[in-house]
Amino acid sequence: PVAPEAVDDTAAALLNFDGISYAKGASALRQLVAWLGEKDFLAGINTHFARHKFANATLADFIDNLASATDRDVPAWADAWLRTTGVDTLTPRITPGEHGTCALSVDRTGSRPHRIAAGLYDRDLGDDGGQLVLRESLHLDLPQTDAHPIGKRPALLLLNDGDLTYAKVRFDPESFETVRKDLSGLPRPLTRAIVWNALRDAVRDGELTPGAYLETARAHLPLETDLAIVQGVLAFASTYIADRYLTPEERPAALATLSELCRDLIRRTEDGDNPGLRLIAVRHRIDVAAHPDTIAAWLADGTVPGGPELDPELRWRVLARLAVLGATDEAAIAAELERDPSATGQEGAARCRAALPDPEAKARAWEAMFGSDDLSNYLFTATARGFWQPEQADLVRGYVARYYPDAVALADSRGPAMAEAAGRWAFPAHAVDADNLHLGETCLHDAGPTPALRRKLVDQLDDLKRALRVQGAREA
């Protein structure tokens, strides 16, 4: 919930400042404006400001003031939206009618009321084939009682177009085929982002195969111009799909696909018009490299052909990937640290040393993280980020069971900030198996981790369960 009924103490208050409060909370406010209508919303908040100027106000005051400006049941909305957990799922159902017309119904999994826009997109049959044009934007209140006539079937029907509400959206079969063929033909970045988010949610829920997501990314991301979309798709594809949702046997092919995709983006930005997009592509090309030759040449030359020159951040990024691949050593790391002795360089060196595929290097890194109090939070995070690597699963297998008691002991001795770092960065997320899940659940039940560590472990284990479900759905 974004507004708990009670906050017992300061620690509980601080724990409420997270992605749920900020992202879900902001989305709930956006839906409130859409659900009330902008005119009534503005009238309500102006009343709120007038009544409580130079004073404090409660959530109940805010709800009462909004309710004074509308006939809608604002307290019921607040209970449904602010006091409940989870996210609703909206699925379109298109039924054929007479003379080639159709009607739209929306199935809702969940309990919240929604005011949404449904975008009806047709293919542009002109010279720019492959483009999609908005025919009409329908505004719907959910739950819906009657089917809404929409004329001829659109090529794409997109629920929550404009991102007015907080919900997962699905596609009807015809719309999904349009997405796979013509996603990059959607005119607005926000619309494309909504589609990409819907595809991501479908993968995470086991309704779309990771391979289908990668195929769509391979086809359409090289044409994308919005930096946030490119960064988000590449991050999800590498961190979740390649590292967690696919088996070790499938991972090399996924990395090859992502490497080719990044290569195409780099080639597309050779004219220098979009340096931000090029930098994102270069960073991810480094991170997904399965062979050292190309990125090792970049490091030796100090530049990517055609730019950019490798600044310290990129140099350490390349060296970290070379360490994972076993293509560098302690001497090279020490030389780079001498070149960049800054605090950032210290972190880069710690990450690279922990990433070396060597039993002694792993033992030293583990001792530094959990066996002493010498590491700062930043150096702990850097070491943890280097330690677990999917390519080194066999090498670090014995450390998975050690993680839970060692993390609990660290959280007890070094406080909430280090506990959060241990839960976020040192967790063995690559180990997608029932044994890791059992160890984590036993730790939560028996060991009594501190609240900060517990919260991170709950999130990590939820992601682990999801990864297991995705793999299970594919096997089924």
Short mmCIF file of C-alpha atoms in Angstrom, two decimals:
data_model
loop_
_atom_site.label_atom_id
_atom_site.label_comp_id
_atom_site.label_asym_id
_atom_site.label_seq_id
_atom_site.Cartn_x
_atom_site.Cartn_y
_atom_site.Cartn_z
CA PRO A 1 0.00 0.00 0.00
CA VAL A 2 1.18 3.56 -0.66
CA ALA A 3 -0.62 4.88 2.45
CA PRO A 4 -0.40 2.42 5.37
CA GLU A 5 -3.06 2.72 8.06
CA ALA A 6 -0.43 3.21 10.76
CA VAL A 7 3.28 3.99 10.92
CA ASP A 8 4.60 2.74 14.23
CA ASP A 9 7.96 4.48 14.40
CA THR A 10 10.61 6.39 12.50
CA ALA A 11 12.24 3.25 11.14
CA ALA A 12 8.91 2.15 9.65
CA ALA A 13 8.50 5.60 8.10
CA LEU A 14 11.93 5.46 6.47
CA LEU A 15 11.20 2.02 5.05
CA ASN A 16 8.18 3.49 3.26
CA PHE A 17 10.39 5.65 1.02
CA ASP A 18 10.90 3.22 -1.83
CA GLY A 19 9.90 2.49 -5.40
CA ILE A 20 6.39 1.53 -4.36
CA SER A 21 5.73 4.83 -2.61
CA TYR A 22 7.27 6.93 -5.36
CA ALA A 23 6.38 5.13 -8.59
CA LYS A 24 3.06 3.60 -7.58
CA GLY A 25 2.18 6.70 -5.58
CA ALA A 26 2.82 8.99 -8.53
CA SER A 27 0.82 6.72 -10.81
CA ALA A 28 -2.06 6.69 -8.31
CA LEU A 29 -2.11 10.50 -8.30
CA ARG A 30 -2.14 10.54 -12.10
CA GLN A 31 -5.10 8.14 -12.08
CA LEU A 32 -6.88 10.29 -9.50
CA VAL A 33 -6.73 13.27 -11.88
CA ALA A 34 -8.06 11.14 -14.75
CA TRP A 35 -10.75 9.51 -12.57
CA LEU A 36 -12.06 12.81 -11.13
CA GLY A 37 -11.49 14.88 -14.22
CA GLU A 38 -9.02 17.75 -14.24
CA LYS A 39 -11.64 20.41 -13.46
CA ASP A 40 -12.94 18.70 -10.31
CA PHE A 41 -9.44 17.70 -9.22
CA LEU A 42 -8.19 21.30 -9.42
CA ALA A 43 -11.26 22.56 -7.58
CA GLY A 44 -10.68 20.01 -4.83
CA ILE A 45 -7.01 20.78 -4.29
CA ASN A 46 -7.66 24.53 -4.36
CA THR A 47 -10.17 23.99 -1.55
CA HIS A 48 -7.53 21.92 0.26
CA PHE A 49 -4.91 24.66 -0.04
CA ALA A 50 -7.36 27.35 1.08
CA ARG A 51 -8.53 25.40 4.14
CA HIS A 52 -5.08 24.37 5.32
CA LYS A 53 -2.80 27.24 4.34
CA PHE A 54 -0.02 27.79 6.86
CA ALA A 55 -1.00 24.56 8.61
CA ASN A 56 -0.67 20.80 8.48
CA ALA A 57 -3.20 18.43 6.92
CA THR A 58 -3.89 14.71 6.96
CA LEU A 59 -4.72 12.30 4.17
CA ALA A 60 -8.32 12.30 5.45
CA ASP A 61 -8.42 16.09 5.02
CA PHE A 62 -7.15 15.78 1.47
CA ILE A 63 -9.76 13.14 0.59
CA ASP A 64 -12.58 15.17 2.15
CA ASN A 65 -11.60 18.27 0.22
CA LEU A 66 -11.50 16.40 -3.08
CA ALA A 67 -14.87 14.82 -2.28
CA SER A 68 -16.38 18.29 -1.85
CA ALA A 69 -15.76 18.99 -5.54
CA THR A 70 -17.31 15.86 -7.09
CA ASP A 71 -20.18 13.41 -6.93
CA ARG A 72 -17.74 10.48 -7.10
CA ASP A 73 -17.03 8.39 -4.01
CA VAL A 74 -13.51 9.62 -3.25
CA PRO A 75 -13.15 7.83 0.14
CA ALA A 76 -13.95 4.50 -1.57
CA TRP A 77 -11.39 5.32 -4.26
CA ALA A 78 -8.77 6.07 -1.61
CA ASP A 79 -9.43 2.78 0.18
CA ALA A 80 -9.18 0.80 -3.08
CA TRP A 81 -6.08 2.59 -4.34
CA LEU A 82 -4.06 3.61 -1.30
CA ARG A 83 -4.77 0.89 1.25
CA THR A 84 -4.42 -2.19 -0.95
CA THR A 85 -1.44 -4.07 -2.34
CA GLY A 86 -0.70 -5.39 -5.77
CA VAL A 87 -1.58 -4.35 -9.29
CA ASP A 88 -4.67 -4.96 -11.43
CA THR A 89 -4.48 -6.59 -14.87
CA LEU A 90 -6.61 -5.31 -17.77
CA THR A 91 -7.28 -7.57 -20.76
CA PRO A 92 -9.21 -6.50 -23.88
CA ARG A 93 -11.91 -8.70 -25.37
CA ILE A 94 -13.03 -7.84 -28.91
CA THR A 95 -16.25 -9.39 -30.17
CA PRO A 96 -17.39 -9.21 -33.79
CA GLY A 97 -20.68 -7.55 -34.65
CA GLU A 98 -22.62 -6.85 -37.81
CA HIS A 99 -21.21 -5.46 -41.07
CA GLY A 100 -17.59 -5.91 -40.04
CA THR A 101 -17.87 -3.91 -36.84
CA CYS A 102 -16.58 -4.90 -33.39
CA ALA A 103 -17.22 -4.14 -29.75
CA LEU A 104 -14.72 -3.83 -26.90
CA SER A 105 -15.00 -5.23 -23.39
CA VAL A 106 -12.27 -5.10 -20.76
CA ASP A 107 -11.74 -7.91 -18.28
CA ARG A 108 -10.23 -6.69 -15.02
CA THR A 109 -8.29 -8.88 -12.61
CA GLY A 110 -8.29 -6.89 -9.39
CA SER A 111 -10.60 -4.61 -7.47
CA ARG A 112 -9.70 -1.00 -8.25
CA PRO A 113 -11.82 1.40 -10.32
CA HIS A 114 -9.99 2.75 -13.37
CA ARG A 115 -10.50 5.56 -15.82
CA ILE A 116 -8.43 4.70 -18.89
CA ALA A 117 -7.92 5.58 -22.51
CA ALA A 118 -8.00 2.80 -25.11
CA GLY A 119 -6.07 3.66 -28.25
CA LEU A 120 -7.31 2.28 -31.57
CA TYR A 121 -4.45 2.18 -34.08
CA ASP A 122 -4.66 1.39 -37.80
CA ARG A 123 -1.86 0.66 -40.25
CA ASP A 124 -0.85 3.52 -42.50
CA LEU A 125 -1.28 2.23 -46.02
CA GLY A 126 0.65 5.11 -47.58
CA ASP A 127 4.27 5.29 -48.67
CA ASP A 128 5.53 4.84 -45.10
CA GLY A 129 4.22 1.31 -44.70
CA GLY A 130 4.71 -0.14 -41.25
CA GLN A 131 3.56 3.02 -39.48
CA LEU A 132 0.61 2.95 -37.10
CA VAL A 133 -1.79 5.89 -36.80
CA LEU A 134 -4.21 6.64 -34.00
CA ARG A 135 -7.79 6.36 -35.24
CA GLU A 136 -9.51 7.15 -31.96
CA SER A 137 -8.90 7.29 -28.22
CA LEU A 138 -11.78 5.88 -26.17
CA HIS A 139 -12.20 6.87 -22.53
CA LEU A 140 -13.59 4.04 -20.42
CA ASP A 141 -14.59 3.60 -16.80
CA LEU A 142 -13.77 0.21 -15.32
CA PRO A 143 -15.29 -2.09 -14.23
CA GLN A 144 -17.19 -1.93 -17.48
CA THR A 145 -20.82 -2.99 -17.71
CA ASP A 146 -21.49 -2.85 -21.46
CA ALA A 147 -19.37 -3.57 -24.50
CA HIS A 148 -18.26 -0.42 -26.31
CA PRO A 149 -18.69 -0.31 -30.12
CA ILE A 150 -15.39 0.47 -31.88
CA GLY A 151 -16.26 0.09 -35.58
CA LYS A 152 -13.88 -2.00 -37.67
CA ARG A 153 -11.26 -4.02 -35.83
CA PRO A 154 -8.09 -1.94 -35.32
CA ALA A 155 -4.66 -3.31 -36.09
CA LEU A 156 -3.70 -2.54 -32.49
CA LEU A 157 -5.90 -1.94 -29.49
CA LEU A 158 -3.83 -0.53 -26.62
CA LEU A 159 -5.37 -0.27 -23.17
CA ASN A 160 -4.09 2.48 -20.88
CA ASP A 161 -2.83 4.51 -23.80
CA GLY A 162 -1.46 7.71 -22.32
CA ASP A 163 -0.49 5.88 -19.10
CA LEU A 164 -3.38 7.24 -17.04
CA THR A 165 -3.57 4.38 -14.56
CA TYR A 166 -1.47 1.90 -12.61
CA ALA A 167 -2.20 -1.51 -14.11
CA LYS A 168 -0.77 -4.28 -16.22
CA VAL A 169 -2.26 -4.45 -19.69
CA ARG A 170 -2.51 -7.38 -22.09
CA PHE A 171 -3.13 -7.62 -25.83
CA ASP A 172 -5.73 -9.47 -27.86
CA PRO A 173 -4.09 -11.94 -30.31
CA GLU A 174 -4.37 -9.68 -33.37
CA SER A 175 -2.92 -6.71 -31.49
CA PHE A 176 -0.03 -8.82 -30.25
CA GLU A 177 0.89 -9.78 -33.80
CA THR A 178 0.81 -6.10 -34.76
CA VAL A 179 3.11 -5.30 -31.85
CA ARG A 180 5.63 -7.92 -32.94
CA LYS A 181 5.61 -6.65 -36.53
CA ASP A 182 5.11 -2.90 -36.17
CA LEU A 183 6.01 -1.77 -32.63
CA SER A 184 8.59 0.72 -33.89
CA GLY A 185 5.90 2.22 -36.14
CA LEU A 186 4.01 3.70 -33.18
CA PRO A 187 4.37 7.48 -33.35
CA ARG A 188 4.79 8.51 -29.69
CA PRO A 189 7.57 7.41 -27.31
CA LEU A 190 5.07 7.16 -24.43
CA THR A 191 2.91 4.77 -26.44
CA ARG A 192 5.91 2.62 -27.32
CA ALA A 193 6.99 2.61 -23.67
CA ILE A 194 3.56 1.35 -22.59
CA VAL A 195 3.80 -1.47 -25.13
CA TRP A 196 7.32 -2.41 -24.00
CA ASN A 197 6.19 -2.42 -20.37
CA ALA A 198 3.26 -4.66 -21.27
CA LEU A 199 5.61 -7.10 -23.00
CA ARG A 200 7.94 -7.07 -20.00
CA ASP A 201 5.05 -7.78 -17.62
CA ALA A 202 3.87 -10.64 -19.81
CA VAL A 203 7.34 -12.21 -19.68
CA ARG A 204 7.55 -11.81 -15.90
CA ASP A 205 4.12 -13.42 -15.51
CA GLY A 206 5.03 -16.38 -17.71
CA GLU A 207 2.59 -15.44 -20.49
CA LEU A 208 5.22 -14.48 -23.09
CA THR A 209 8.39 -16.45 -23.67
CA PRO A 210 11.70 -14.68 -23.07
CA GLY A 211 12.68 -15.64 -26.61
CA ALA A 212 9.70 -13.78 -28.07
CA TYR A 213 10.68 -10.66 -26.12
CA LEU A 214 14.25 -10.88 -27.42
CA GLU A 215 13.00 -11.34 -30.98
CA THR A 216 10.84 -8.21 -30.65
CA ALA A 217 13.75 -6.26 -29.19
CA ARG A 218 16.05 -7.44 -31.99
CA ALA A 219 13.55 -6.31 -34.61
CA HIS A 220 12.50 -2.93 -33.21
CA LEU A 221 15.01 -1.56 -30.71
CA PRO A 222 17.62 -0.70 -33.40
CA LEU A 223 15.02 1.77 -34.74
CA GLU A 224 14.22 3.33 -31.36
CA THR A 225 15.20 6.94 -30.65
CA ASP A 226 14.04 7.37 -27.04
CA LEU A 227 16.91 6.87 -24.60
CA ALA A 228 14.77 5.73 -21.68
CA ILE A 229 13.14 3.00 -23.78
CA VAL A 230 16.47 1.71 -25.11
CA GLN A 231 18.00 1.68 -21.65
CA GLY A 232 14.97 -0.02 -20.07
CA VAL A 233 14.64 -2.74 -22.70
CA LEU A 234 18.35 -3.55 -22.74
CA ALA A 235 18.54 -3.62 -18.95
CA PHE A 236 15.59 -6.00 -18.65
CA ALA A 237 16.82 -8.19 -21.49
CA SER A 238 20.30 -8.58 -20.03
CA THR A 239 19.72 -8.54 -16.26
CA TYR A 240 16.55 -10.62 -16.17
CA ILE A 241 16.09 -12.53 -19.40
CA ALA A 242 19.69 -13.49 -20.15
CA ASP A 243 20.85 -13.81 -16.53
CA ARG A 244 17.80 -15.35 -14.84
CA TYR A 245 14.94 -16.43 -17.11
CA LEU A 246 16.95 -18.49 -19.58
CA THR A 247 18.88 -21.64 -18.80
CA PRO A 248 22.70 -21.61 -18.88
CA GLU A 249 22.54 -23.46 -22.19
CA GLU A 250 20.31 -20.75 -23.72
CA ARG A 251 22.25 -17.81 -22.37
CA PRO A 252 25.02 -17.64 -25.02
CA ALA A 253 22.49 -17.25 -27.83
CA ALA A 254 20.71 -14.49 -25.90
CA LEU A 255 23.98 -12.64 -25.32
CA ALA A 256 24.78 -12.96 -29.03
CA THR A 257 21.40 -11.45 -29.92
CA LEU A 258 21.89 -8.55 -27.53
CA SER A 259 25.42 -8.00 -28.79
CA GLU A 260 24.18 -7.77 -32.38
CA LEU A 261 21.42 -5.40 -31.32
CA CYS A 262 23.91 -3.11 -29.58
CA ARG A 263 26.21 -3.29 -32.59
CA ASP A 264 23.37 -2.09 -34.82
CA LEU A 265 22.66 0.82 -32.47
CA ILE A 266 26.35 1.76 -32.46
CA ARG A 267 26.45 1.69 -36.26
CA ARG A 268 23.28 3.78 -36.45
CA THR A 269 24.81 6.50 -34.29
CA GLU A 270 28.11 6.83 -36.14
CA ASP A 271 27.09 10.28 -37.47
CA GLY A 272 27.33 11.71 -33.95
CA ASP A 273 23.75 12.99 -33.85
CA ASN A 274 22.73 10.93 -30.82
CA PRO A 275 25.68 10.55 -28.43
CA GLY A 276 23.44 9.57 -25.53
CA LEU A 277 21.97 6.65 -27.44
CA ARG A 278 25.43 5.62 -28.60
CA LEU A 279 26.75 5.64 -25.03
CA ILE A 280 23.91 3.39 -23.85
CA ALA A 281 24.61 0.98 -26.70
CA VAL A 282 28.35 0.94 -25.95
CA ARG A 283 27.80 0.26 -22.26
CA HIS A 284 25.47 -2.65 -22.94
CA ARG A 285 27.70 -3.99 -25.71
CA ILE A 286 30.45 -4.24 -23.09
CA ASP A 287 28.18 -5.89 -20.53
CA VAL A 288 26.94 -8.65 -22.88
CA ALA A 289 30.26 -9.43 -24.54
CA ALA A 290 30.75 -13.19 -24.66
CA HIS A 291 34.21 -12.97 -26.21
CA PRO A 292 36.93 -10.54 -25.15
CA ASP A 293 38.46 -9.57 -28.49
CA THR A 294 36.37 -6.52 -29.43
CA ILE A 295 36.17 -4.86 -26.03
CA ALA A 296 39.82 -5.67 -25.28
CA ALA A 297 40.75 -3.80 -28.45
CA TRP A 298 38.65 -0.84 -27.32
CA LEU A 299 40.52 -0.80 -24.02
CA ALA A 300 43.90 -1.01 -25.71
CA ASP A 301 43.02 1.81 -28.12
CA GLY A 302 41.34 3.92 -25.46
CA THR A 303 38.32 4.49 -27.67
CA VAL A 304 35.40 2.89 -29.45
CA PRO A 305 35.88 3.21 -33.24
CA GLY A 306 34.05 6.40 -34.14
CA GLY A 307 33.83 7.39 -30.45
CA PRO A 308 33.38 7.79 -27.63
CA GLU A 309 36.79 7.82 -26.05
CA LEU A 310 36.90 5.56 -23.02
CA ASP A 311 36.60 7.65 -19.87
CA PRO A 312 37.43 6.01 -16.51
CA GLU A 313 33.87 4.68 -16.12
CA LEU A 314 33.99 2.90 -19.47
CA ARG A 315 37.53 1.63 -18.92
CA TRP A 316 36.55 0.02 -15.63
CA ARG A 317 33.41 -1.36 -17.23
CA VAL A 318 35.46 -3.05 -19.96
CA LEU A 319 37.99 -4.37 -17.46
CA ALA A 320 35.22 -5.78 -15.26
CA ARG A 321 33.78 -7.71 -18.21
CA LEU A 322 37.24 -8.94 -19.18
CA ALA A 323 37.70 -10.14 -15.61
CA VAL A 324 34.46 -12.14 -15.80
CA LEU A 325 35.64 -13.70 -19.06
CA GLY A 326 39.06 -14.54 -17.61
CA ALA A 327 40.77 -12.22 -20.06
CA THR A 328 42.64 -10.02 -17.59
CA ASP A 329 44.58 -10.40 -14.35
CA GLU A 330 45.61 -8.70 -11.13
CA ALA A 331 48.53 -6.95 -12.81
CA ALA A 332 46.22 -5.26 -15.34
CA ILE A 333 43.81 -4.26 -12.56
CA ALA A 334 46.67 -2.76 -10.53
CA ALA A 335 47.91 -0.86 -13.57
CA GLU A 336 44.45 0.58 -14.21
CA LEU A 337 44.15 1.57 -10.55
CA GLU A 338 47.46 3.42 -10.80
CA ARG A 339 46.05 5.22 -13.84
CA ASP A 340 42.85 6.09 -11.91
CA PRO A 341 43.51 6.16 -8.15
CA SER A 342 40.26 8.03 -7.41
CA ALA A 343 37.47 6.69 -5.21
CA THR A 344 35.74 5.52 -8.38
CA GLY A 345 38.93 3.72 -9.37
CA GLN A 346 39.07 1.99 -6.00
CA GLU A 347 35.52 0.74 -6.53
CA GLY A 348 36.31 -0.39 -10.08
CA ALA A 349 39.34 -2.33 -8.91
CA ALA A 350 37.35 -4.00 -6.12
CA ARG A 351 34.69 -5.09 -8.59
CA CYS A 352 37.24 -6.42 -11.08
CA ARG A 353 39.16 -8.37 -8.45
CA ALA A 354 35.97 -9.99 -7.16
CA ALA A 355 34.99 -10.91 -10.73
CA LEU A 356 38.16 -12.85 -11.53
CA PRO A 357 37.29 -16.55 -12.17
CA ASP A 358 39.77 -17.79 -9.62
CA PRO A 359 39.01 -19.62 -6.34
CA GLU A 360 41.52 -17.55 -4.39
CA ALA A 361 40.13 -14.29 -5.75
CA LYS A 362 36.62 -15.35 -4.73
CA ALA A 363 37.79 -16.33 -1.26
CA ARG A 364 39.51 -12.97 -0.76
CA ALA A 365 36.44 -11.10 -1.96
CA TRP A 366 34.14 -13.03 0.37
CA GLU A 367 36.41 -12.45 3.33
CA ALA A 368 36.55 -8.74 2.53
CA MET A 369 32.75 -8.51 2.39
CA PHE A 370 31.74 -10.68 5.33
CA GLY A 371 34.87 -11.44 7.33
CA SER A 372 35.94 -7.96 8.39
CA ASP A 373 34.61 -4.48 9.04
CA ASP A 374 37.12 -2.77 6.77
CA LEU A 375 35.03 -2.19 3.63
CA SER A 376 33.02 0.98 3.22
CA ASN A 377 29.49 0.69 1.86
CA TYR A 378 30.72 1.69 -1.59
CA LEU A 379 33.55 -0.81 -1.69
CA PHE A 380 31.25 -3.52 -0.32
CA THR A 381 28.76 -2.83 -3.12
CA ALA A 382 31.50 -2.86 -5.76
CA THR A 383 32.90 -6.15 -4.48
CA ALA A 384 29.44 -7.72 -4.30
CA ARG A 385 28.63 -6.65 -7.87
CA GLY A 386 31.74 -8.40 -9.09
CA PHE A 387 31.40 -11.58 -7.06
CA TRP A 388 28.33 -13.33 -8.53
CA GLN A 389 28.50 -13.96 -12.28
CA PRO A 390 26.29 -16.37 -14.29
CA GLU A 391 29.37 -17.49 -16.20
CA GLN A 392 30.97 -18.55 -12.90
CA ALA A 393 28.03 -20.43 -11.35
CA ASP A 394 30.02 -23.60 -10.72
CA LEU A 395 32.92 -21.70 -9.17
CA VAL A 396 30.75 -19.87 -6.61
CA ARG A 397 28.18 -22.59 -5.98
CA GLY A 398 29.46 -23.24 -2.45
CA TYR A 399 29.00 -19.61 -1.44
CA VAL A 400 25.24 -19.59 -2.02
CA ALA A 401 24.48 -21.39 1.25
CA ARG A 402 27.03 -19.24 3.10
CA TYR A 403 25.35 -16.02 1.98
CA TYR A 404 22.32 -16.15 4.27
CA PRO A 405 23.98 -16.57 7.70
CA ASP A 406 26.82 -14.25 6.72
CA ALA A 407 24.40 -11.54 5.53
CA VAL A 408 22.39 -11.81 8.76
CA ALA A 409 25.55 -11.46 10.85
CA LEU A 410 26.71 -8.47 8.77
CA ALA A 411 23.34 -6.72 9.12
CA ASP A 412 23.40 -7.26 12.88
CA SER A 413 26.89 -5.83 13.28
CA ARG A 414 27.01 -2.98 10.74
CA GLY A 415 23.52 -1.49 10.63
CA PRO A 416 20.74 -0.73 8.11
CA ALA A 417 22.80 0.79 5.30
CA MET A 418 25.12 -2.19 5.05
CA ALA A 419 22.17 -4.56 5.50
CA GLU A 420 20.48 -2.96 2.51
CA ALA A 421 23.67 -3.28 0.45
CA ALA A 422 24.02 -6.94 1.44
CA GLY A 423 20.41 -7.66 0.52
CA ARG A 424 20.49 -5.78 -2.76
CA TRP A 425 23.94 -6.38 -4.21
CA ALA A 426 25.36 -9.46 -2.50
CA PHE A 427 22.31 -11.69 -3.05
CA PRO A 428 23.01 -14.70 -5.34
CA ALA A 429 20.35 -13.72 -7.89
CA HIS A 430 21.97 -15.80 -10.64
CA ALA A 431 21.24 -19.05 -8.74
CA VAL A 432 17.72 -19.68 -10.05
CA ASP A 433 16.99 -23.00 -8.38
CA ALA A 434 14.82 -24.49 -5.67
CA ASP A 435 17.76 -24.90 -3.27
CA ASN A 436 18.48 -21.18 -3.22
CA LEU A 437 14.80 -20.41 -2.67
CA HIS A 438 14.58 -22.89 0.20
CA LEU A 439 17.67 -21.42 1.85
CA GLY A 440 16.25 -17.92 1.59
CA GLU A 441 12.83 -18.82 2.94
CA THR A 442 14.42 -20.71 5.83
CA CYS A 443 16.52 -17.64 6.63
CA LEU A 444 13.45 -15.42 6.73
CA HIS A 445 11.63 -17.89 8.96
CA ASP A 446 14.40 -18.91 11.36
CA ALA A 447 17.29 -16.47 11.40
CA GLY A 448 15.44 -13.26 12.15
CA PRO A 449 17.24 -10.81 9.82
CA THR A 450 17.01 -7.12 10.65
CA PRO A 451 14.09 -5.18 9.09
CA ALA A 452 16.30 -3.59 6.41
CA LEU A 453 17.76 -6.93 5.35
CA ARG A 454 14.40 -8.69 5.62
CA ARG A 455 12.78 -6.23 3.25
CA LYS A 456 15.48 -6.71 0.63
CA LEU A 457 15.41 -10.49 0.99
CA VAL A 458 11.64 -10.56 0.57
CA ASP A 459 12.01 -8.64 -2.70
CA GLN A 460 14.89 -10.81 -3.91
CA LEU A 461 13.08 -14.05 -3.11
CA ASP A 462 9.97 -12.79 -4.88
CA ASP A 463 12.09 -12.19 -7.99
CA LEU A 464 13.62 -15.64 -7.56
CA LYS A 465 10.18 -17.26 -7.38
CA ARG A 466 9.14 -15.37 -10.48
CA ALA A 467 12.23 -16.54 -12.38
CA LEU A 468 11.48 -20.13 -11.38
CA ARG A 469 7.87 -19.72 -12.58
CA VAL A 470 9.04 -18.30 -15.91
CA GLN A 471 11.39 -21.21 -16.44
CA GLY A 472 8.68 -23.65 -15.33
CA ALA A 473 6.11 -22.16 -17.69
CA ARG A 474 8.49 -22.59 -20.61
CA GLU A 475 9.21 -26.20 -19.67
CA ALA A 476 5.48 -26.90 -19.38
#
